[in-house]
mmCIF file of C-alpha atoms in Angstrom:
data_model
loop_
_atom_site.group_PDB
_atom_site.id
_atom_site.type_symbol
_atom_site.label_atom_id
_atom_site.label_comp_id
_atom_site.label_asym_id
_atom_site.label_seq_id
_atom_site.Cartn_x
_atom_site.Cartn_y
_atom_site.Cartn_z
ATOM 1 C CA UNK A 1 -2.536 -24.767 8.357
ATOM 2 C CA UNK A 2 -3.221 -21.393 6.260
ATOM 3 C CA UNK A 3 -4.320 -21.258 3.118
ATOM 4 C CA UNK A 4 -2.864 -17.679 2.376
ATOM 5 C CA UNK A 5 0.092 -15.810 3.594
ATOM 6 C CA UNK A 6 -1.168 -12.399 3.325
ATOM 7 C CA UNK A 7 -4.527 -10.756 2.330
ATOM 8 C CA UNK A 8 -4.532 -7.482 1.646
ATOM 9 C CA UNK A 9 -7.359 -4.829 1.807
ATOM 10 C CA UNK A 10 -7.552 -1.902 0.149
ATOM 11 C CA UNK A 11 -9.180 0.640 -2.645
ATOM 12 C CA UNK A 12 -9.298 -0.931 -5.857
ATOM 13 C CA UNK A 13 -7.595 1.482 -8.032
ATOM 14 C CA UNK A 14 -6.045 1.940 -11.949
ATOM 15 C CA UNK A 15 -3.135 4.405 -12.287
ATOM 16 C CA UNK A 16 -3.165 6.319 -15.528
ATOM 17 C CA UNK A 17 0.663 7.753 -15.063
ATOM 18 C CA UNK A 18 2.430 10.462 -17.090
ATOM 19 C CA UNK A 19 5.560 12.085 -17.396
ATOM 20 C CA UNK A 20 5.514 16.070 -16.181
ATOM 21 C CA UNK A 21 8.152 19.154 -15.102
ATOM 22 C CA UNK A 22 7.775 20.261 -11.704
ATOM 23 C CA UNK A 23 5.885 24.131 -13.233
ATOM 24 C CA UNK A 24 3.198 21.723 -14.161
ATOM 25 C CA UNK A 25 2.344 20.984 -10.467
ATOM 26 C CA UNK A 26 2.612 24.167 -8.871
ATOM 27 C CA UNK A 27 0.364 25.202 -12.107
ATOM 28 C CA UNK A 28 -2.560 22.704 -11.110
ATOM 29 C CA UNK A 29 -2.231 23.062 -7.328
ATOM 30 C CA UNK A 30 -1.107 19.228 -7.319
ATOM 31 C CA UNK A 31 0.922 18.819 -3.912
ATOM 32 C CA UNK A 32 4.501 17.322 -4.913
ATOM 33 C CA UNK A 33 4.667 13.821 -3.677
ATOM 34 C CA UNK A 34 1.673 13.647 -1.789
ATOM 35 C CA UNK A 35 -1.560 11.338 -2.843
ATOM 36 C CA UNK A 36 -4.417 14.507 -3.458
ATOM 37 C CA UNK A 37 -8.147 13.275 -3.302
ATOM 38 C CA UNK A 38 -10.193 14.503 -5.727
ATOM 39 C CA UNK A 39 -13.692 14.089 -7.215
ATOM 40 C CA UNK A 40 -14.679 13.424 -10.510
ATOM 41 C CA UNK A 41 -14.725 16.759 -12.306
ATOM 42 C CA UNK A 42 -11.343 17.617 -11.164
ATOM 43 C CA UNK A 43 -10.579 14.045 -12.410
ATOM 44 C CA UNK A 44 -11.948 14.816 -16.085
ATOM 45 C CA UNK A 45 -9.475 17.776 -16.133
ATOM 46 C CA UNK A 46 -6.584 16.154 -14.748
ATOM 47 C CA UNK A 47 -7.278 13.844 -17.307
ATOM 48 C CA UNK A 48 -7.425 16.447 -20.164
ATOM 49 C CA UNK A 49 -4.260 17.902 -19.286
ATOM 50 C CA UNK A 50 -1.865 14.641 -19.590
ATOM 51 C CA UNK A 51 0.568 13.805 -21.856
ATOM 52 C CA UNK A 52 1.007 10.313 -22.966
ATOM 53 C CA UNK A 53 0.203 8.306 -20.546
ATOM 54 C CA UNK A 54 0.834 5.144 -19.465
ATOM 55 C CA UNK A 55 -2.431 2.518 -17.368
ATOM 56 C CA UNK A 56 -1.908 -0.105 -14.857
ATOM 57 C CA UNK A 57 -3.418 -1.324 -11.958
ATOM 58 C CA UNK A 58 -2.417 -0.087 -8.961
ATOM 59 C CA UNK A 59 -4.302 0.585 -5.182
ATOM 60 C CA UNK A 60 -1.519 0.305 -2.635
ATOM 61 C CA UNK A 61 -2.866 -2.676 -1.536
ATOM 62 C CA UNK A 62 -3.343 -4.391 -4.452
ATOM 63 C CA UNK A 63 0.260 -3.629 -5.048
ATOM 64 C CA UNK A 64 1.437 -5.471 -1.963
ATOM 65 C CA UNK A 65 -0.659 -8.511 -2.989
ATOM 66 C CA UNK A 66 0.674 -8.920 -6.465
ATOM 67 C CA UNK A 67 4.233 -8.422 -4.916
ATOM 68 C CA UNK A 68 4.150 -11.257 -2.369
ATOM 69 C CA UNK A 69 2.516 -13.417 -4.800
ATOM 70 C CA UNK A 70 5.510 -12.180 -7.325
ATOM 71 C CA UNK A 71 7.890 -13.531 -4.457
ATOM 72 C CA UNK A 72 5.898 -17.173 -4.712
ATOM 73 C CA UNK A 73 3.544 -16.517 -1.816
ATOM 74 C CA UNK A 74 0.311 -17.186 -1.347
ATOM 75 C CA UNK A 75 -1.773 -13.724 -1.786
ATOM 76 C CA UNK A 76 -5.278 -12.852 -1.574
ATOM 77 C CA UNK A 77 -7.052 -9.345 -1.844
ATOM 78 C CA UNK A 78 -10.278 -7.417 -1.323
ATOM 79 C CA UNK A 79 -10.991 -4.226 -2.937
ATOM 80 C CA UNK A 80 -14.070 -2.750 -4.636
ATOM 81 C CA UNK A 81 -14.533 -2.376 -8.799
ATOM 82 C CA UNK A 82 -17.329 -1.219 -10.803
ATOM 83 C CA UNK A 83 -18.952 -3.295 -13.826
ATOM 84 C CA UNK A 84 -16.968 -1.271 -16.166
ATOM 85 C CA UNK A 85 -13.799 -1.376 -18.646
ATOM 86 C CA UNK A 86 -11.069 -0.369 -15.968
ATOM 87 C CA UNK A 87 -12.754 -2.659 -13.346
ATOM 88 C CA UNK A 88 -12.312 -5.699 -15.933
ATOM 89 C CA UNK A 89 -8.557 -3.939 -16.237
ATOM 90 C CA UNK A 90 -8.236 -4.509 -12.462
ATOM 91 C CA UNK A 91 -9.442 -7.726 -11.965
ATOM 92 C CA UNK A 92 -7.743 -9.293 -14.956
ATOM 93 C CA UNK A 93 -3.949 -8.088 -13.860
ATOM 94 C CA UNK A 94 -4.883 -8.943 -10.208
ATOM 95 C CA UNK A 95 -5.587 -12.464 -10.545
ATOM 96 C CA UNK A 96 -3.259 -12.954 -14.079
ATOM 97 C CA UNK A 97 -0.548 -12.381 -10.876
ATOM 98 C CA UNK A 98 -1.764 -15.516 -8.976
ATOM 99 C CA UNK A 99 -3.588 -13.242 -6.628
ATOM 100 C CA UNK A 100 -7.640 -14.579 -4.864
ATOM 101 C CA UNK A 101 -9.597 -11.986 -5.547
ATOM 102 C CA UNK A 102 -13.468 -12.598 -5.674
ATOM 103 C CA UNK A 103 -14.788 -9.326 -4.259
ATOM 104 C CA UNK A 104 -18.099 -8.427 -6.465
ATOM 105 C CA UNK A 105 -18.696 -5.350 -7.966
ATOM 106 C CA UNK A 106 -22.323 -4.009 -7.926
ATOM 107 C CA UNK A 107 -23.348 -2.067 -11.178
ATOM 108 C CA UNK A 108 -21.889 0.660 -13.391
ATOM 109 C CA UNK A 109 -21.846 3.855 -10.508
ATOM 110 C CA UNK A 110 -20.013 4.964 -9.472
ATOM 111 C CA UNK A 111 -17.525 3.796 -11.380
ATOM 112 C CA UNK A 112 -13.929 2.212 -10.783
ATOM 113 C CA UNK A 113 -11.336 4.060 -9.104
ATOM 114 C CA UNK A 114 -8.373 5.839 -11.052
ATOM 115 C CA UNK A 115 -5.558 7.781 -10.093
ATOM 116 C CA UNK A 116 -3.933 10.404 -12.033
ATOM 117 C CA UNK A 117 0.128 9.981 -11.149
ATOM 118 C CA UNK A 118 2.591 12.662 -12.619
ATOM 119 C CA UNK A 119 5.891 11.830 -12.409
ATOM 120 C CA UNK A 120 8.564 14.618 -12.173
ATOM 121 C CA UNK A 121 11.723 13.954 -13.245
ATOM 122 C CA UNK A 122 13.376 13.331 -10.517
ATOM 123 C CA UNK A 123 11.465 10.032 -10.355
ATOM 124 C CA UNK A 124 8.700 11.535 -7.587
ATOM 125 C CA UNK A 125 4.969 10.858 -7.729
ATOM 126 C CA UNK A 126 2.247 12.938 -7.195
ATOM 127 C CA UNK A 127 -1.528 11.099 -7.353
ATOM 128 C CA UNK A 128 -4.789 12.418 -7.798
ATOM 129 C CA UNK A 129 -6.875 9.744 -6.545
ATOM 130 C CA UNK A 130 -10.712 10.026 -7.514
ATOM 131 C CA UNK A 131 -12.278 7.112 -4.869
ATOM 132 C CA UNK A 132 -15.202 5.907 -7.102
ATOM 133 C CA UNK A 133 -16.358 2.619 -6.181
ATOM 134 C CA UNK A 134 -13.929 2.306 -3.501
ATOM 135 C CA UNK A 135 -16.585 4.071 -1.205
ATOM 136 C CA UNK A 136 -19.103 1.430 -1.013
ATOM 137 C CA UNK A 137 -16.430 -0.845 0.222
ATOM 138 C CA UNK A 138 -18.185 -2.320 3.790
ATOM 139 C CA UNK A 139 -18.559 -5.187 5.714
ATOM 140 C CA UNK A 140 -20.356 -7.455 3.569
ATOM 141 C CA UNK A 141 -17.109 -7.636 1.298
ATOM 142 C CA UNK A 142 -15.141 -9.455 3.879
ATOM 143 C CA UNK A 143 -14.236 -12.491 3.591
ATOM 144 C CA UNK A 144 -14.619 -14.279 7.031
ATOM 145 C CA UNK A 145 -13.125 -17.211 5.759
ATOM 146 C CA UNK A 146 -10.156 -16.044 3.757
ATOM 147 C CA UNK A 147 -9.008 -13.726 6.923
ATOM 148 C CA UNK A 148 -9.345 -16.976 8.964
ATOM 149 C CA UNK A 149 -7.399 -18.501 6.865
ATOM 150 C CA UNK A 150 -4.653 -16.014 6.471
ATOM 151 C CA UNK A 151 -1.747 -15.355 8.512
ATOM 152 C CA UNK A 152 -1.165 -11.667 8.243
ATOM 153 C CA UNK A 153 -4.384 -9.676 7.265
ATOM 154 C CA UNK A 154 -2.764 -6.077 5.519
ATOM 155 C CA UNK A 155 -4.874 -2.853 5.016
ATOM 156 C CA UNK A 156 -4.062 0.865 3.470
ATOM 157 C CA UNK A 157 -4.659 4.054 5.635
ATOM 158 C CA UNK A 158 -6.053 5.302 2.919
ATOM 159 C CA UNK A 159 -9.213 2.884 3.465
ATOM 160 C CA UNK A 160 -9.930 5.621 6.268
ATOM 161 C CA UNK A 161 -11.084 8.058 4.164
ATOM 162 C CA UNK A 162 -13.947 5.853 2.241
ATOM 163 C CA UNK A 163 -16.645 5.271 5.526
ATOM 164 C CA UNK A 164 -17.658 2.049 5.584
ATOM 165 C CA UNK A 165 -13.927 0.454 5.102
ATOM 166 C CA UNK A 166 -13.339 1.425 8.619
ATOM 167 C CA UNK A 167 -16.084 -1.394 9.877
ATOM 168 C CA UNK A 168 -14.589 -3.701 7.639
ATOM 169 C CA UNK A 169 -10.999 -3.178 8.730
ATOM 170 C CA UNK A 170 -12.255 -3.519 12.342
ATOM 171 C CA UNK A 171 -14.417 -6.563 11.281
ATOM 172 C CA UNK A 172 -11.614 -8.183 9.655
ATOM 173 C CA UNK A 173 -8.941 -7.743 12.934
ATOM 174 C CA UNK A 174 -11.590 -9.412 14.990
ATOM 175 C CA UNK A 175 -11.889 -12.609 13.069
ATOM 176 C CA UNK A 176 -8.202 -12.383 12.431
ATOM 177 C CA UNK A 177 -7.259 -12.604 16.068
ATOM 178 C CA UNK A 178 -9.972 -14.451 17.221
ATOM 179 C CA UNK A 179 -8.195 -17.244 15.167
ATOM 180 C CA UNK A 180 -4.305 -16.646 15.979
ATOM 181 C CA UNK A 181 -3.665 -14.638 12.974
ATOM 182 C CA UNK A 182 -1.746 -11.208 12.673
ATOM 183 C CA UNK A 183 -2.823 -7.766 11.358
ATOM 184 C CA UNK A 184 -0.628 -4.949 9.991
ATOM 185 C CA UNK A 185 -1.619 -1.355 8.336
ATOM 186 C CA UNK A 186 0.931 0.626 6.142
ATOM 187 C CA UNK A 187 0.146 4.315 7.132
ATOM 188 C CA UNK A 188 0.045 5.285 3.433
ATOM 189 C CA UNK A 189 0.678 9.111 3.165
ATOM 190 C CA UNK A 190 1.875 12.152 5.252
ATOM 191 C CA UNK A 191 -1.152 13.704 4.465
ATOM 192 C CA UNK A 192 -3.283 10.289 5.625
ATOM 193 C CA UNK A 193 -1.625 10.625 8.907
ATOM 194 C CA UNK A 194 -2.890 14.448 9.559
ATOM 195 C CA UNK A 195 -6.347 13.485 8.564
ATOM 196 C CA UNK A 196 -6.489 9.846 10.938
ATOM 197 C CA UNK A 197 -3.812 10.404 13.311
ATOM 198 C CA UNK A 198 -5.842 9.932 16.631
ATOM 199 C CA UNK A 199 -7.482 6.884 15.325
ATOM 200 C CA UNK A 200 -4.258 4.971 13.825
ATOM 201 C CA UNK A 201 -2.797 5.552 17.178
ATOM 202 C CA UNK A 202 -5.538 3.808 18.536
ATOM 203 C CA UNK A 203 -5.768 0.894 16.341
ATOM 204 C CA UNK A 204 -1.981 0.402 17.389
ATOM 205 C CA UNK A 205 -2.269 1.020 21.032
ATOM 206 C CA UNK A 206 -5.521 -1.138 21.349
ATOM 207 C CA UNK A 207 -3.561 -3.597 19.843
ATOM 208 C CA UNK A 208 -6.081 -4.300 16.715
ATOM 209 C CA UNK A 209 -3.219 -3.599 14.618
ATOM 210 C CA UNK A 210 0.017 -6.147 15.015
ATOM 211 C CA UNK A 211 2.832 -4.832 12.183
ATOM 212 C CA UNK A 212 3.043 -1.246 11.271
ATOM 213 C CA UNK A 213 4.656 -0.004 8.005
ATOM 214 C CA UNK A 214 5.796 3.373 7.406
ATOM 215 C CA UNK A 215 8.385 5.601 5.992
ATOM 216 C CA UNK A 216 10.053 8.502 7.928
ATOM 217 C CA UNK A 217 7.789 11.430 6.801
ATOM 218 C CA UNK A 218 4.970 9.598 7.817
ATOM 219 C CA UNK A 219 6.023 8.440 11.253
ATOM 220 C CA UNK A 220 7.240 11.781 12.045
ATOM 221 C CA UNK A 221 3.958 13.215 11.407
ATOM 222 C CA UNK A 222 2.221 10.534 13.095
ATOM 223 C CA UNK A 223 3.895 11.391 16.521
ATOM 224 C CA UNK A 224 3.821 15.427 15.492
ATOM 225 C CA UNK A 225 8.021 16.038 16.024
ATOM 226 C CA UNK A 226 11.411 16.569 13.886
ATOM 227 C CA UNK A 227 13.055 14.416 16.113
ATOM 228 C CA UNK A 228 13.432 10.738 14.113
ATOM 229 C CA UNK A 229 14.944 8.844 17.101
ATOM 230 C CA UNK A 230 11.674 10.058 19.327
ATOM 231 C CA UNK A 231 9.422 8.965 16.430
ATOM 232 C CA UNK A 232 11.457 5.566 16.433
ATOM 233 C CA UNK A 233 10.922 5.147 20.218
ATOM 234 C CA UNK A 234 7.129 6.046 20.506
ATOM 235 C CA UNK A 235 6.281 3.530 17.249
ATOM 236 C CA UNK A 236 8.449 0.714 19.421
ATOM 237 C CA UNK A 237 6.482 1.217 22.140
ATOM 238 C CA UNK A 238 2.994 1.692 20.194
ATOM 239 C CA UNK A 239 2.446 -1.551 18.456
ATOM 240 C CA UNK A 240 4.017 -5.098 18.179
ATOM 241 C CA UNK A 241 6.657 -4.401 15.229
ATOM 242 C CA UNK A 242 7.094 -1.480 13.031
ATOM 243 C CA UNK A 243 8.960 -1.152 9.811
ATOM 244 C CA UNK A 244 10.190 2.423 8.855
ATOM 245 C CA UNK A 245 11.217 3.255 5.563
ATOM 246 C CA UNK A 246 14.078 5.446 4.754
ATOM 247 C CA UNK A 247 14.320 5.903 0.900
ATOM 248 C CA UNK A 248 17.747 5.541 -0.310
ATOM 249 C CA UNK A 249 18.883 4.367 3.138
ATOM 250 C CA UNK A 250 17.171 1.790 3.335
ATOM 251 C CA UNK A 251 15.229 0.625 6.421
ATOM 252 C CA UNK A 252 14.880 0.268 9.806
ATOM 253 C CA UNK A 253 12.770 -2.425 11.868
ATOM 254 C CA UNK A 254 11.623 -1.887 15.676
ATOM 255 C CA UNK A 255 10.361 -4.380 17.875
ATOM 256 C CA UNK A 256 10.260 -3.725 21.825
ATOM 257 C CA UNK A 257 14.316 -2.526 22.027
ATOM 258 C CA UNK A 258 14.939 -4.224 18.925
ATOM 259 C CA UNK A 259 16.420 -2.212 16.237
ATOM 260 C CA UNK A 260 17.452 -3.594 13.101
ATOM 261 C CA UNK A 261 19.107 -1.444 9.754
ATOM 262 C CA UNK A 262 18.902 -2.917 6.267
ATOM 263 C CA UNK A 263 19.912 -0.948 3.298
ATOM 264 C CA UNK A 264 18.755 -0.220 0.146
ATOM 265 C CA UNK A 265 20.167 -2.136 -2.918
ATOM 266 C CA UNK A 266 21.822 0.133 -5.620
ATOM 267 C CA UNK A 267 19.925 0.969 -8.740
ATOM 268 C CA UNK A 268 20.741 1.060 -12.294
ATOM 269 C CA UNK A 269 18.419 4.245 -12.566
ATOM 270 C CA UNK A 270 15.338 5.719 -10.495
ATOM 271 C CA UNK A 271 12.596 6.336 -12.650
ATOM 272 C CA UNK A 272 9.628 5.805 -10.646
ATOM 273 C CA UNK A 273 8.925 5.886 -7.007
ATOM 274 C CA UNK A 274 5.591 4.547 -7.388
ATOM 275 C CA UNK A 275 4.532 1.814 -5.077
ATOM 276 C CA UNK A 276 7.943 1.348 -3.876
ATOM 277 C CA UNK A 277 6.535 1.494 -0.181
ATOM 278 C CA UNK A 278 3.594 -0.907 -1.227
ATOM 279 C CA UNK A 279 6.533 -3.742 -2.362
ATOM 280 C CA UNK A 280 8.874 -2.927 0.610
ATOM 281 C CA UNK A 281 5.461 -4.163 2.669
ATOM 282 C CA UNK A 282 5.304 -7.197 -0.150
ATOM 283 C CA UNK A 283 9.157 -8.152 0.155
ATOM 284 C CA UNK A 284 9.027 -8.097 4.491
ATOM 285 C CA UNK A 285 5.593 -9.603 4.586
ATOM 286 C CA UNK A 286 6.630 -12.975 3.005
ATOM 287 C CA UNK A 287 9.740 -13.243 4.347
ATOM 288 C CA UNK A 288 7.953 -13.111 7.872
ATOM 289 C CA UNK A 289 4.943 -15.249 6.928
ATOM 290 C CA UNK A 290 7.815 -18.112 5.718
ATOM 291 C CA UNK A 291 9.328 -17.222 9.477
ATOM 292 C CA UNK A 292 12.779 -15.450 8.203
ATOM 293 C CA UNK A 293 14.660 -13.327 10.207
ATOM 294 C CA UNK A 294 13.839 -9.585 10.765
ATOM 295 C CA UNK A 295 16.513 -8.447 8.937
ATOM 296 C CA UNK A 296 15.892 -11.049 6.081
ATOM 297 C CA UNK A 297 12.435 -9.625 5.990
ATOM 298 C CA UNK A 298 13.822 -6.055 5.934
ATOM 299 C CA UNK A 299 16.206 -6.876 3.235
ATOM 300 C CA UNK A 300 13.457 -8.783 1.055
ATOM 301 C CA UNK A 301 11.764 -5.133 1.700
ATOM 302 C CA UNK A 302 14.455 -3.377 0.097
ATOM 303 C CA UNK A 303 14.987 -5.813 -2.690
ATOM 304 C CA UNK A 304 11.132 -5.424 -3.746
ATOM 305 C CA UNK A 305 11.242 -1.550 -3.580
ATOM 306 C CA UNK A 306 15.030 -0.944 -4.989
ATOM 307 C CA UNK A 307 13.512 -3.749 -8.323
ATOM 308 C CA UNK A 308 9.766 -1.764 -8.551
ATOM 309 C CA UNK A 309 11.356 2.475 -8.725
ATOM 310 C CA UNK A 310 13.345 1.400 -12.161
ATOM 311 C CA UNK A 311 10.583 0.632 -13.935
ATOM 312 C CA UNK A 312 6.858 2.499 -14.749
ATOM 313 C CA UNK A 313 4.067 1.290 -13.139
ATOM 314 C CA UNK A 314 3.160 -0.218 -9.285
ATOM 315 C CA UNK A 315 3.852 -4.090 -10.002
ATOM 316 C CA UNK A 316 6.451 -5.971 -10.402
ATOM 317 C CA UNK A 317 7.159 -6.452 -14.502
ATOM 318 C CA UNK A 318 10.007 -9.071 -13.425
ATOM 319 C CA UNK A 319 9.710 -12.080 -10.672
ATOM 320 C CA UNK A 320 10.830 -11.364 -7.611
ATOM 321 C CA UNK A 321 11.001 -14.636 -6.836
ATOM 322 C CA UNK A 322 13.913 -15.426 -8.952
ATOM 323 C CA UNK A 323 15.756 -11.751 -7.984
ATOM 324 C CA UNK A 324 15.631 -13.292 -4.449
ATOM 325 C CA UNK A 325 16.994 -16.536 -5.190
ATOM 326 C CA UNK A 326 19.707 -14.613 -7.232
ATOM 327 C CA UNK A 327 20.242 -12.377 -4.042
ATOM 328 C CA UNK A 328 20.446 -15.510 -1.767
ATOM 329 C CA UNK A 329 17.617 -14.075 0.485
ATOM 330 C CA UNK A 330 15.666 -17.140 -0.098
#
């Protein structure tokens, strides 16, 4: 028996999000739709330059957890916070959502990660992510027991950019498979991919990583081609089962010569794509930890993403557990 359906791993993170035109990118050098690491003086003028804005916690990760726990799952989470007001923010929303999360901060510095996200209004988002306290994430923060006791361990790309998360990740697949659990990575970001791509491809091909999430940008650049069918292909025959985003299209899942299409569900109104790849993972993860069908999974996907881009903000403001029942997907 498992005690959780999914723990998640990632960087610990508040989004401050604000409204913006497009000249206001190009302005600031802020790459359109892309997550932009920064440090914390560029973060204190970021900061200056926002309108009204708008805080909630966020970290891909952390987004994933609250959403399968949203759905009625069992969800736990590791992530780093500092002793400090937006680390209290964090861990209060975190576990208010039903969410395990007992991973200790150390001290005041550096302090808690935040991410500047403007949003254009064409619903896009473009983060500034100043890391924080997300870099001492290591080894010690694992959980042995609660990946033991888990049935899919989850983890960002973006924990390859903080050093020490890269141990943990790899600590946390051994104990994982070692005791007949699963392990799954979203690649995060176009930009991730560029940065890691040698080293994802290893952690699929090696088999350390089970499930795969992506959307199409970022398995294109992952295998370096145009060519979306080739990209398909290679990912099939990379790792275990892949999901592939496709924005308003919907989705597409691989396994060995398995292909399955889900669509998206039709909106009222985009107005935020923030975390909408985060829930997708939330929506397919619990369907497959509660042993649905692939393209029950892929639809539960969708039904997270298509509820979490009409509202502002990374988490689910409604239950997703009741828009499933309401859908019939569970």
């Amino acid at each position: 028996m498992s005690k959780f359906d999914v723990l998640t791993i990632g960087n610990a993170i508040v989004d401050i999000l604000s409204r913006c035109e497009d000249d206001f990118l190009s302005r600031n050098g802020i790459i359109k739709g892309a997550m932009n690491l920064i440090d914390a003086e560029r973060a204190e003028l970021l900061y200056s330059l926002m309108g009204p804005a708008h805080e909630a916690s966020g970290g891909s990760a952390g987004n994933t957890a609250a959403g399968v726990a949203s759905f009625g799952g069992r969800a736990a989470y590791v992530g780093k916070v500092a002793q400090d007001e937006l680390g209290k923010i964090f861990q209060h929303d975190i576990r208010a959502q039903g969410v395990h999360y007992e991973t200790k901060p150390d001290g005041t510095f550096p302090p808690t990660a935040r991410s500047m996200i403007f949003i254009t209004p064409d619903g896009e988002r473009s983060m500034n992510t100043f890391l924080g306290a997300c870099v001492d994430l290591g080894p010690e923060h694992v959980e042995p027991q609660v990946v033991a006791d888990s049935k899919v361990t989850y983890f960002e790309g973006y924990l390859w950019d903080p050093p020490r998360a890269k141990e943990a990740i790899r600590e946390c697949a051994r104990i994982a498979h070692e005791n007949g659990r699963e392990t799954s990575m979203t690649l995060s970001d176009s930009f991730c991919v560029g940065r890691y791509r040698d080293e994802f491809l290893d952690l699929m091909r090696s088999g350390t990583v089970d499930i795969v999430f992506a959307n199409k940008q970022e398995a294109l650049s992952l295998y370096e081609t145009e060519d979306f069918d080739l990209a398909i292909e290679k990912i099939a025959g990379d790792c275990k089962l892949a999901a592939v985003t496709l924005s308003e299209e919907g989705a597409i899942i691989v396994r060995g010569s398995e292909r399955v299409k889900v669509d998206a569900i039709a909106i009222d109104r985009l107005v935020d794509t923030t975390g909408a790849g985060d829930l997708f993972a939330s929506g397919f993860l619990y369907g497959y930890t509660k042993g649905k069908s692939l393209e029950e999974c892929g639809k539960l996907g969708c039904l997270a993403a298509g509820i979490v881009i009409q509202q502002i903000g990374p988490r689910p403001m409604l239950s997703l557990k009741d828009a499933a029942v309401e859908a019939g997907l569970i």
